[in-house]
JSON list of C-alpha atoms in Angstrom, two decimals:
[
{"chain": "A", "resi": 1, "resn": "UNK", "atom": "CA", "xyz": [38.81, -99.09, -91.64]},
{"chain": "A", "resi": 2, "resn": "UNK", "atom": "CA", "xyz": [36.15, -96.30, -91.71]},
{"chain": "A", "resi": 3, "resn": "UNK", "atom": "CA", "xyz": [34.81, -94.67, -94.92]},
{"chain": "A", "resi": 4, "resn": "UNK", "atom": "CA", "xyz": [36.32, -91.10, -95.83]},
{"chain": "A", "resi": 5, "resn": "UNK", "atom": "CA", "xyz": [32.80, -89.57, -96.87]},
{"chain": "A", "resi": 6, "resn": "UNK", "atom": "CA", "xyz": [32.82, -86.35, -99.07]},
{"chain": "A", "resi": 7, "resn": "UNK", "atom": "CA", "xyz": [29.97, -84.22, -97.33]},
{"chain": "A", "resi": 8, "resn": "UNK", "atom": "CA", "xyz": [28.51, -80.80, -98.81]},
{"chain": "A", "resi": 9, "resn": "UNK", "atom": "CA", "xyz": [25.74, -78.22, -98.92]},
{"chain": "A", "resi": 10, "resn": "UNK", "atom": "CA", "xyz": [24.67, -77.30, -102.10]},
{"chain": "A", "resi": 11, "resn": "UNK", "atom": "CA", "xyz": [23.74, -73.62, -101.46]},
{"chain": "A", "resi": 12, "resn": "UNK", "atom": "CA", "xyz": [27.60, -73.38, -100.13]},
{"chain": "A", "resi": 13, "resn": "UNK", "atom": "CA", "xyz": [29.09, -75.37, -102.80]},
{"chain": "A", "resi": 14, "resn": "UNK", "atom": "CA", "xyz": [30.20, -79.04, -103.15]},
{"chain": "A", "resi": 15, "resn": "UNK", "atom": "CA", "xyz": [33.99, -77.84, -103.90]},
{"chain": "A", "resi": 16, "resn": "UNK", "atom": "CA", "xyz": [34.43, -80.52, -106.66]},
{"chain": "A", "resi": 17, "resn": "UNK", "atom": "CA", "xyz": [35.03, -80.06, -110.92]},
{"chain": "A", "resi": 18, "resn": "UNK", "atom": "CA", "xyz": [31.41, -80.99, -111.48]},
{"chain": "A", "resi": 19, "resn": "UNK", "atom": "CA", "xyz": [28.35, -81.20, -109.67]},
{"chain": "A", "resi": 20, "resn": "UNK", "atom": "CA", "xyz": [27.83, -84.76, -108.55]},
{"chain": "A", "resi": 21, "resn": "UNK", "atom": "CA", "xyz": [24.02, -84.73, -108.00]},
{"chain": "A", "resi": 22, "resn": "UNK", "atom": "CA", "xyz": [22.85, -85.12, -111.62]},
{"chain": "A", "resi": 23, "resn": "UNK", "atom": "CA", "xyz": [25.95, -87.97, -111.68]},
{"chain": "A", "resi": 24, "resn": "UNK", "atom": "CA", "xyz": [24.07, -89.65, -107.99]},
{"chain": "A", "resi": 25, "resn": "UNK", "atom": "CA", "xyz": [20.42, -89.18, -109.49]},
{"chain": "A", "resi": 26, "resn": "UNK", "atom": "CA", "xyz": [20.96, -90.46, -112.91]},
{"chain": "A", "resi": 27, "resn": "UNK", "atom": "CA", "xyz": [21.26, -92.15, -115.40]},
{"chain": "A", "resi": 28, "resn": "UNK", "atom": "CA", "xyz": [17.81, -90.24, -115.99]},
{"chain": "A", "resi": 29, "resn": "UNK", "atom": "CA", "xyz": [15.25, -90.67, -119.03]},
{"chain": "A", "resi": 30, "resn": "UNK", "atom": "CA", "xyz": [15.32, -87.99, -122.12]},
{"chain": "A", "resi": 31, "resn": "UNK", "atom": "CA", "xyz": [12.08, -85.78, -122.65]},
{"chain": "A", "resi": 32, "resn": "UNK", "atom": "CA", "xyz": [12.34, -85.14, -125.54]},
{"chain": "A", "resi": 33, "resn": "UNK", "atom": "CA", "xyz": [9.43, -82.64, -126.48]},
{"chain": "A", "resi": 34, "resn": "UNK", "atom": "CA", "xyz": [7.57, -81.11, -129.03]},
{"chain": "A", "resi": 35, "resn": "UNK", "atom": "CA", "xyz": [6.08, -78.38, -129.16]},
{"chain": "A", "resi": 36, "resn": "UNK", "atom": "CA", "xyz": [4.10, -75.87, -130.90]},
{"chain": "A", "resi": 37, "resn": "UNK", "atom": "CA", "xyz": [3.50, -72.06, -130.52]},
{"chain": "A", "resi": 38, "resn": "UNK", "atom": "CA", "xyz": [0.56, -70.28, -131.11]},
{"chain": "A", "resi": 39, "resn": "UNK", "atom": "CA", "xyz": [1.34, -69.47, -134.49]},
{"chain": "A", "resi": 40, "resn": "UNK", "atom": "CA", "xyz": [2.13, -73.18, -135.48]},
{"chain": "A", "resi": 41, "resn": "UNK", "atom": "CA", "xyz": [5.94, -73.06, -134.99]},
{"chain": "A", "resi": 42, "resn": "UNK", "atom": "CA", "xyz": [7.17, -76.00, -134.08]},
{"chain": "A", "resi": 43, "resn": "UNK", "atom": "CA", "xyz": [10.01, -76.57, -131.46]},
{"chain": "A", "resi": 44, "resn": "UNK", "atom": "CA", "xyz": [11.56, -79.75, -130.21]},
{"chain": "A", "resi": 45, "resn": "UNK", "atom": "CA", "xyz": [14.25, -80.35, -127.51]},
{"chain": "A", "resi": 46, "resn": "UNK", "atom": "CA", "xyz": [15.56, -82.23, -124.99]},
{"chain": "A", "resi": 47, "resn": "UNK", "atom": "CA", "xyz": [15.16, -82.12, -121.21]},
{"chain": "A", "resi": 48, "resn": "UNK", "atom": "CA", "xyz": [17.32, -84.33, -119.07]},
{"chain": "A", "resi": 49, "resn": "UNK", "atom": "CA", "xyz": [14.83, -83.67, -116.18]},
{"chain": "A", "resi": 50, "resn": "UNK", "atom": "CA", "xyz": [11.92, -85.74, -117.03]},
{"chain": "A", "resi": 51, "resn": "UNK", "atom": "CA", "xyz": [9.75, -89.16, -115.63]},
{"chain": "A", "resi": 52, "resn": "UNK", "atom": "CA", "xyz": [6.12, -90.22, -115.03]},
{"chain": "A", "resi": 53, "resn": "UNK", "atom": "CA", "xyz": [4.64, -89.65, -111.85]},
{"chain": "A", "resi": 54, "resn": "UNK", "atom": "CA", "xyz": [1.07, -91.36, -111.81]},
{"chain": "A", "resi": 55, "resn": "UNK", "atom": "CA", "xyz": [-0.13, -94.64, -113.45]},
{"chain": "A", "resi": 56, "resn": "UNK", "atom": "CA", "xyz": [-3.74, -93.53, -113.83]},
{"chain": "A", "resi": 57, "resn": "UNK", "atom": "CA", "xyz": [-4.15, -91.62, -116.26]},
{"chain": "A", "resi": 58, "resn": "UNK", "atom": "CA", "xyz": [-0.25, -91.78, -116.51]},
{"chain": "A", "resi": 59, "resn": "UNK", "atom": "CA", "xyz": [1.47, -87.99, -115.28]},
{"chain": "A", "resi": 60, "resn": "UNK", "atom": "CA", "xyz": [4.58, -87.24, -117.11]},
{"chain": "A", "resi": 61, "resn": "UNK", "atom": "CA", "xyz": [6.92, -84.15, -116.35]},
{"chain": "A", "resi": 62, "resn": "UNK", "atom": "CA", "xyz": [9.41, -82.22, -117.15]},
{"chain": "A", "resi": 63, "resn": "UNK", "atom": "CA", "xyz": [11.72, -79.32, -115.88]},
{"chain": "A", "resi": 64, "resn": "UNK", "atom": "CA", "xyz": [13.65, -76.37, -117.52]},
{"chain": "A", "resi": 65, "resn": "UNK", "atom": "CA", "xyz": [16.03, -74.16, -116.87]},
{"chain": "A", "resi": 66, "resn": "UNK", "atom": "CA", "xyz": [15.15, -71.32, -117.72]},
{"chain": "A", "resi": 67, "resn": "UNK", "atom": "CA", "xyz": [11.63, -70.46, -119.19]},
{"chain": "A", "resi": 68, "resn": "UNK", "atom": "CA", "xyz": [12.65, -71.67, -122.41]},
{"chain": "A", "resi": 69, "resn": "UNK", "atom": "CA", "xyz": [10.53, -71.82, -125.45]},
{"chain": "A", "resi": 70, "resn": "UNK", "atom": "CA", "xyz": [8.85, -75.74, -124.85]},
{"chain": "A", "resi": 71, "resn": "UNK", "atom": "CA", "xyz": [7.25, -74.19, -121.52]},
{"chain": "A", "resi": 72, "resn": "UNK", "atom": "CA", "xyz": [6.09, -71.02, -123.07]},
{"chain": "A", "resi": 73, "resn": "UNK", "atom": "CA", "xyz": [4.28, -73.47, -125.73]},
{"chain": "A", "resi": 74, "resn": "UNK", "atom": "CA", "xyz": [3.13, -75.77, -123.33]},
{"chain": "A", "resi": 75, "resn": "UNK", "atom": "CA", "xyz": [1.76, -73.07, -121.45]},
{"chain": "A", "resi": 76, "resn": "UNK", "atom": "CA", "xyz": [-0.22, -70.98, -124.93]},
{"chain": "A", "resi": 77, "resn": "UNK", "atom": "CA", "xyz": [-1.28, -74.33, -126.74]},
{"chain": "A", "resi": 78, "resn": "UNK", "atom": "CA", "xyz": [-1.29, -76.42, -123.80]},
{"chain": "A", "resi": 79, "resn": "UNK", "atom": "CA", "xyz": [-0.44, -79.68, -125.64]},
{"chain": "A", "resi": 80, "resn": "UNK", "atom": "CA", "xyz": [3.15, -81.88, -125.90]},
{"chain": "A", "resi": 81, "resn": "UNK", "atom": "CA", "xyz": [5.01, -84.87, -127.49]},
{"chain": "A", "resi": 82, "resn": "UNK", "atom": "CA", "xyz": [7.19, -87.24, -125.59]},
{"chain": "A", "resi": 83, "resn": "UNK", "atom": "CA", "xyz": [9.28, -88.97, -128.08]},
{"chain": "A", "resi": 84, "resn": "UNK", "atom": "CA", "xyz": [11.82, -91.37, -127.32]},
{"chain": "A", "resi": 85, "resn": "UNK", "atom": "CA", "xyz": [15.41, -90.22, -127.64]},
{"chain": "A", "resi": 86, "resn": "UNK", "atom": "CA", "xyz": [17.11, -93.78, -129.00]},
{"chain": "A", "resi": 87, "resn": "UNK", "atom": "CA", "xyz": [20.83, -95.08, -129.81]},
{"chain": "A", "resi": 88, "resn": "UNK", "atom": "CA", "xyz": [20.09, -94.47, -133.57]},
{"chain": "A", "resi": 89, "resn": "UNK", "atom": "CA", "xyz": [18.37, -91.03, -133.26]},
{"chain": "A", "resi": 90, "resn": "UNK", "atom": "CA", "xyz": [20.97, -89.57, -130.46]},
{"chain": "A", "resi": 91, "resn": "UNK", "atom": "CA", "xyz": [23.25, -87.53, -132.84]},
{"chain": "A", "resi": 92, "resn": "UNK", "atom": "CA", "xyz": [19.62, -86.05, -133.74]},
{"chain": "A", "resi": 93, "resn": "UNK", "atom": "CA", "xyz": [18.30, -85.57, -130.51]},
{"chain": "A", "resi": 94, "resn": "UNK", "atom": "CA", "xyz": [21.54, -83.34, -129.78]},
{"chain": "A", "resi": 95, "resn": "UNK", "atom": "CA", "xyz": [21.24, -81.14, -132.72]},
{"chain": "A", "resi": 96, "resn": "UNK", "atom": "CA", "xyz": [18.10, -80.24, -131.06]},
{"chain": "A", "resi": 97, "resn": "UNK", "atom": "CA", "xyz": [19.27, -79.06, -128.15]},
{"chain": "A", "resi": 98, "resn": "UNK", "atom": "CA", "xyz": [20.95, -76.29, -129.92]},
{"chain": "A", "resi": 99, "resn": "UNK", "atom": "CA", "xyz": [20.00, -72.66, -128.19]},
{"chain": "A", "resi": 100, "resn": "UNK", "atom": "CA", "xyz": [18.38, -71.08, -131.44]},
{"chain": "A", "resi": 101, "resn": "UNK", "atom": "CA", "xyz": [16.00, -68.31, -132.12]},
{"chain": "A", "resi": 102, "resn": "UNK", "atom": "CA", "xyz": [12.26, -69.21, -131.28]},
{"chain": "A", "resi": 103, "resn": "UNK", "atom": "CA", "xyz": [11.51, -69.10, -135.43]},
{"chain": "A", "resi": 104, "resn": "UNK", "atom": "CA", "xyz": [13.86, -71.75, -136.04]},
{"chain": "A", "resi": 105, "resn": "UNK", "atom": "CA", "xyz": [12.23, -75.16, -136.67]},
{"chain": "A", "resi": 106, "resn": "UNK", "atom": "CA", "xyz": [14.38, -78.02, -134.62]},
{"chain": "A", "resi": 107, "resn": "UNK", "atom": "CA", "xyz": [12.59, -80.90, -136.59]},
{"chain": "A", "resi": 108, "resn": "UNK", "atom": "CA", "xyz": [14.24, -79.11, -139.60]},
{"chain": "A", "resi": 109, "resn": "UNK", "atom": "CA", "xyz": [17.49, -78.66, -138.08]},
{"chain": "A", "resi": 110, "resn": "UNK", "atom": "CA", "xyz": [17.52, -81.90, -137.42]},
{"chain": "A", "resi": 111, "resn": "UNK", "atom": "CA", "xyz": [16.73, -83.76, -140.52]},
{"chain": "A", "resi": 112, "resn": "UNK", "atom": "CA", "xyz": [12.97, -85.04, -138.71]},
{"chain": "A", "resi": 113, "resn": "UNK", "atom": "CA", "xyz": [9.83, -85.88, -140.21]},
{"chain": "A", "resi": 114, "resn": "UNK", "atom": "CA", "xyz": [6.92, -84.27, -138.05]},
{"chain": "A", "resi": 115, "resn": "UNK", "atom": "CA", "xyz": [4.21, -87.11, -138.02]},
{"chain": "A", "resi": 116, "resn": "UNK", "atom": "CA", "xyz": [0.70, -85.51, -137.04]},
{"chain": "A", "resi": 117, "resn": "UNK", "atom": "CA", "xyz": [-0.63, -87.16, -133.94]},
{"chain": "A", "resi": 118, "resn": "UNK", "atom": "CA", "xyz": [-3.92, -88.20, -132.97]},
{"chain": "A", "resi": 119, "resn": "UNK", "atom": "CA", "xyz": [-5.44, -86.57, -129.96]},
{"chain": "A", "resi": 120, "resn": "UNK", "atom": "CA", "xyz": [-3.66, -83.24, -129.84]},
{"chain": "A", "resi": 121, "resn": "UNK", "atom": "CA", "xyz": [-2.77, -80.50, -132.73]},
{"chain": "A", "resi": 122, "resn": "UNK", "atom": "CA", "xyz": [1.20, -80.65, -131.55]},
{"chain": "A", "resi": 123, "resn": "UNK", "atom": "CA", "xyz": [3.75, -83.35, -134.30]},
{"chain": "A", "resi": 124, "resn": "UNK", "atom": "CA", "xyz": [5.22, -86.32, -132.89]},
{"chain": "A", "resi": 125, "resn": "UNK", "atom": "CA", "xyz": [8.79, -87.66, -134.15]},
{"chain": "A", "resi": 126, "resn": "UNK", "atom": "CA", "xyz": [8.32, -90.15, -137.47]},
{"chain": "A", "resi": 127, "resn": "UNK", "atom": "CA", "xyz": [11.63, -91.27, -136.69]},
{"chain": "A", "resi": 128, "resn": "UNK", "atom": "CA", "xyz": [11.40, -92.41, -133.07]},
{"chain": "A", "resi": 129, "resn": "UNK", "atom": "CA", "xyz": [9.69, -95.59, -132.12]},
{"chain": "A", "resi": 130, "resn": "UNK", "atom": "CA", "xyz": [7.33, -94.70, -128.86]},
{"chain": "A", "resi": 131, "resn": "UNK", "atom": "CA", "xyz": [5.82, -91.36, -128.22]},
{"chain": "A", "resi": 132, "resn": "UNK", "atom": "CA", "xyz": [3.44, -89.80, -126.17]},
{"chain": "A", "resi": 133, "resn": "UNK", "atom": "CA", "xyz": [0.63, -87.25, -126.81]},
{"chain": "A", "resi": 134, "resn": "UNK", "atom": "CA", "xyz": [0.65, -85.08, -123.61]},
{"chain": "A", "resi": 135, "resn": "UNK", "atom": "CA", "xyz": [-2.28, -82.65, -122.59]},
{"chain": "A", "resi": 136, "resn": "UNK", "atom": "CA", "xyz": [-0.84, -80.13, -119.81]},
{"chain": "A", "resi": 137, "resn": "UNK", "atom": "CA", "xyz": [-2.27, -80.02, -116.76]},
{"chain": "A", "resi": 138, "resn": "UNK", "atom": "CA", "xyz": [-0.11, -77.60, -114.66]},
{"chain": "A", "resi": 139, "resn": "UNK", "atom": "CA", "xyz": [2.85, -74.99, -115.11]},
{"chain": "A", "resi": 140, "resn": "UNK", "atom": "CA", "xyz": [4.52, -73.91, -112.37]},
{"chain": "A", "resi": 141, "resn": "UNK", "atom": "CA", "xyz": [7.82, -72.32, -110.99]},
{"chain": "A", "resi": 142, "resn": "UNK", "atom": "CA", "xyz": [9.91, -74.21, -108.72]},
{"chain": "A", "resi": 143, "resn": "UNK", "atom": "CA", "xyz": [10.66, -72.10, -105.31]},
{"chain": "A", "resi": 144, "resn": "UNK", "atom": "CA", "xyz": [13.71, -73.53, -102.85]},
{"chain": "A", "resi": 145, "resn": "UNK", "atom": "CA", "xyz": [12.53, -74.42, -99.73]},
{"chain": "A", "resi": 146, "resn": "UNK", "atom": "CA", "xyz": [13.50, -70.80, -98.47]},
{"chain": "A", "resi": 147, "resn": "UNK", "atom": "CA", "xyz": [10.20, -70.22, -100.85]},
{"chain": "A", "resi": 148, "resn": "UNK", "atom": "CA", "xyz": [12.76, -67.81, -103.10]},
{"chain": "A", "resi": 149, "resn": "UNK", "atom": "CA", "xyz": [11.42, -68.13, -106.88]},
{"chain": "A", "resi": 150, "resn": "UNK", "atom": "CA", "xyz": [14.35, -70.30, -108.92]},
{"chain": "A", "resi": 151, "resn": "UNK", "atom": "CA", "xyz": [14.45, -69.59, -112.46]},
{"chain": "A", "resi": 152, "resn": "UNK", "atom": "CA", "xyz": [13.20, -73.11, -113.14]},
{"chain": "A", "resi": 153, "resn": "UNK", "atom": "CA", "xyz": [9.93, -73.91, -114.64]},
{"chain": "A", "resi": 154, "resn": "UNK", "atom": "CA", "xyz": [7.97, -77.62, -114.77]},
{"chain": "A", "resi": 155, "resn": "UNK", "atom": "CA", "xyz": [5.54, -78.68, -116.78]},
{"chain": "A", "resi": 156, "resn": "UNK", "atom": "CA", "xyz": [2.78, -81.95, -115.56]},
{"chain": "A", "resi": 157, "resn": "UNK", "atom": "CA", "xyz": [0.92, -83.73, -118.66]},
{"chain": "A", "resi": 158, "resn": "UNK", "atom": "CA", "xyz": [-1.67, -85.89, -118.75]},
{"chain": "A", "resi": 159, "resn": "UNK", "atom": "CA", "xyz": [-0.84, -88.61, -121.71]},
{"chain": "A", "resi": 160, "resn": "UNK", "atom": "CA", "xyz": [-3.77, -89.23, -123.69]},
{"chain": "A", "resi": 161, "resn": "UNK", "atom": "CA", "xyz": [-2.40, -91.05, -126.69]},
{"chain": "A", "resi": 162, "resn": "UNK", "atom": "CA", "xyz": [0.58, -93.67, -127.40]},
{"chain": "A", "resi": 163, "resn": "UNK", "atom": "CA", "xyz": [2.31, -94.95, -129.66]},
{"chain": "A", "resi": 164, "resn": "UNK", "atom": "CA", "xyz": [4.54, -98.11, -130.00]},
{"chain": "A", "resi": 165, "resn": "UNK", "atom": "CA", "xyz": [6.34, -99.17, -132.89]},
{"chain": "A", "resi": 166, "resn": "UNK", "atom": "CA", "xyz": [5.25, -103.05, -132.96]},
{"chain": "A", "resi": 167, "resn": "UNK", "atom": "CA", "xyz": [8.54, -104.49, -133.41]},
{"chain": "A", "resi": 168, "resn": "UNK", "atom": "CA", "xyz": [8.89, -103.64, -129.33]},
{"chain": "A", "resi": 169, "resn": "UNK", "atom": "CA", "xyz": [6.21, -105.10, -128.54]},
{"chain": "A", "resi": 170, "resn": "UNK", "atom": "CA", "xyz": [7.34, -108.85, -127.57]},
{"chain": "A", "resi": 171, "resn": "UNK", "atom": "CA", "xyz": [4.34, -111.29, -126.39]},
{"chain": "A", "resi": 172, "resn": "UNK", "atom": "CA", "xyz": [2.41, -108.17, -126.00]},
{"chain": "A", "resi": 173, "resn": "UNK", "atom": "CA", "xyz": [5.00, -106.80, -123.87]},
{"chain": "A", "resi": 174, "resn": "UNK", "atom": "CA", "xyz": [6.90, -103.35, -124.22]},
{"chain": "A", "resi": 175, "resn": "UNK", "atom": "CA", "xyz": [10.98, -104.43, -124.58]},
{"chain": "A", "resi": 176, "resn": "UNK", "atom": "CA", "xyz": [12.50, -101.84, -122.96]},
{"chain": "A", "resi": 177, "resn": "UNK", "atom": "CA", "xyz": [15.87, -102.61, -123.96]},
{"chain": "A", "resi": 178, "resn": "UNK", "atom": "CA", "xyz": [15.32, -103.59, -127.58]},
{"chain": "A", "resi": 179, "resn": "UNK", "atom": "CA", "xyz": [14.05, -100.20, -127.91]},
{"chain": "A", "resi": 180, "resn": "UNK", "atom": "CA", "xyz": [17.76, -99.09, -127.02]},
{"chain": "A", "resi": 181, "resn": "UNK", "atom": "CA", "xyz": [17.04, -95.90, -125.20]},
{"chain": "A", "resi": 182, "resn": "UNK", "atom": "CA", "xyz": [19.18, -93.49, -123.90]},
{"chain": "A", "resi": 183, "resn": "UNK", "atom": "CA", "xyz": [19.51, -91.60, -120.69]},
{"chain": "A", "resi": 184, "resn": "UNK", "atom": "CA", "xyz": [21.54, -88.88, -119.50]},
{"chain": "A", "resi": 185, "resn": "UNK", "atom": "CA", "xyz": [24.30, -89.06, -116.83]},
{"chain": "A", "resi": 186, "resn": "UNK", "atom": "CA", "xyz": [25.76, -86.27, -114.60]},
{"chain": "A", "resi": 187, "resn": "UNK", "atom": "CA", "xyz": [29.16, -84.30, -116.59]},
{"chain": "A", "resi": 188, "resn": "UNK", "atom": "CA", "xyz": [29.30, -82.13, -119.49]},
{"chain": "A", "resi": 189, "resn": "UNK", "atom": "CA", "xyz": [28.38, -84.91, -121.51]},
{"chain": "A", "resi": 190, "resn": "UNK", "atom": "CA", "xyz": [27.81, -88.92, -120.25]},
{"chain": "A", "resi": 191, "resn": "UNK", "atom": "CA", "xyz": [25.01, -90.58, -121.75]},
{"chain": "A", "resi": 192, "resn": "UNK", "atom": "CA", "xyz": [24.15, -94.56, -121.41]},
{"chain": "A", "resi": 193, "resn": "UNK", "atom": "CA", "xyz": [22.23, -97.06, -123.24]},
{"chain": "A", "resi": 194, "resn": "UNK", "atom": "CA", "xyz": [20.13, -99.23, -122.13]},
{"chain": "A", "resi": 195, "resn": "UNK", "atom": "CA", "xyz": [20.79, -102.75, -123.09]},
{"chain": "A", "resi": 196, "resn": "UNK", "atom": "CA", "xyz": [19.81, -106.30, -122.77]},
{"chain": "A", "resi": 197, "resn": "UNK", "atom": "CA", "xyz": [22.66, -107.33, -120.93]},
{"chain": "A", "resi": 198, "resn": "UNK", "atom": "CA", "xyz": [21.90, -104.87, -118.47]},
{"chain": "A", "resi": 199, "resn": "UNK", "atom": "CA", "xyz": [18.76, -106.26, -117.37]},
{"chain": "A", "resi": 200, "resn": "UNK", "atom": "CA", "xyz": [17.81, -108.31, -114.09]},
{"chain": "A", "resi": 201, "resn": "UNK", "atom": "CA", "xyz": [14.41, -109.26, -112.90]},
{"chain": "A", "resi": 202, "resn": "UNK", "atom": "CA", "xyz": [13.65, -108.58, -109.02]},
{"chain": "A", "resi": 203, "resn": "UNK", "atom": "CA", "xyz": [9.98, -109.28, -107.76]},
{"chain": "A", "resi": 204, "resn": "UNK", "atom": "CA", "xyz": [8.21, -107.40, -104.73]},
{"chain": "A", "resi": 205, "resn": "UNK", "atom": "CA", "xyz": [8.30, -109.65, -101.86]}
]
């Protein structure tokens, strides 16, 4: 019996509720950044489209929507936080993606403790068990491959600092899962966990 295969173009539509590409490419890791202006306001949110790149130096990224206010800071200071976005802190991490006035600190909003980093000038997240100090390398617009502008921006780091709560560190290596991170699925609003049960090991041949 042959497969009935759903088949599409993007630019003419995919004539379905909800856009299954974010659903196909996902789950997909949390950037959750902070950020600071030139005047010292902080800002943190979350960015669904984020991953690293390079091993060495390691090249994180992330993409926005809209020039929103983490690439306008990223471009003026030129300096970012990954933090991890966990099980425990996701009611947190949501309150932070919250569309609110430039002025308005999301560390605040969220009931966060800004804990100075070490490298750069820009917070990380007390609260969250692994971040990363990020030094900006590149911002840039994304163009289709018509080479038409789209109103989406990314930002390429450099991480220079890291740190790792201890109690993930297991025989000197990072536990993923007991670190219980979450990622973001394709809908309005489908997150996963990652979990211990969910792991399997798989060597290169």
């Amino acid at each position: 019996m042959s497969k009935r295969i759903h088949s599409y173009q993007p630019r003419v539509g995919h004539g379905l509720p909800h856009d299954p590409i974010a659903s196909i490419l996902g789950p997909r890791p949390i950037g959750w950044i902070s950020s600071r202006d030139a005047d010292g306001r902080l800002n943190l949110a979350p960015y669904s489209f984020f991953n690293i790149f390079n091993y060495r130096p390691p090249i994180v990224a992330f993409s926005s929507v809209c020039e929103k206010d983490s690439v306008r800071n990223c471009r003026a200071v030129g300096e970012f936080v990954y933090n991890l976005a966990t099980r425990e802190l996701a009611e947190q991490m949501n309150l932070t993606s919250a569309a609110v006035a430039p002025d308005v600190d999301e560390f605040s909003l969220a009931g966060l403790t800004p804990a100075a980093s070490k490298v750069i000038s820009v917070p990380r997240v007390n609260e969250s068990p692994v971040a990363l100090e990020c030094r900006v390398c590149e911002v840039f617009q994304l163009e289709g491959a018509d080479t038409a502008l789209i109103d989406t921006w990314m930002v390429l780091a450099e991480v220079v600092a890291v740190h790792i709560d201890e109690s993930l560190l297991r025989d000197g290596i990072y536990d993923t899962a007991a670190a219980r991170p979450i990622l973001r699925g394709g809908g309005a609003a489908d997150y996963f966990e990652i979990t211990p049960q969910a792991r399997f090991a798989m060597r290169r041949p």
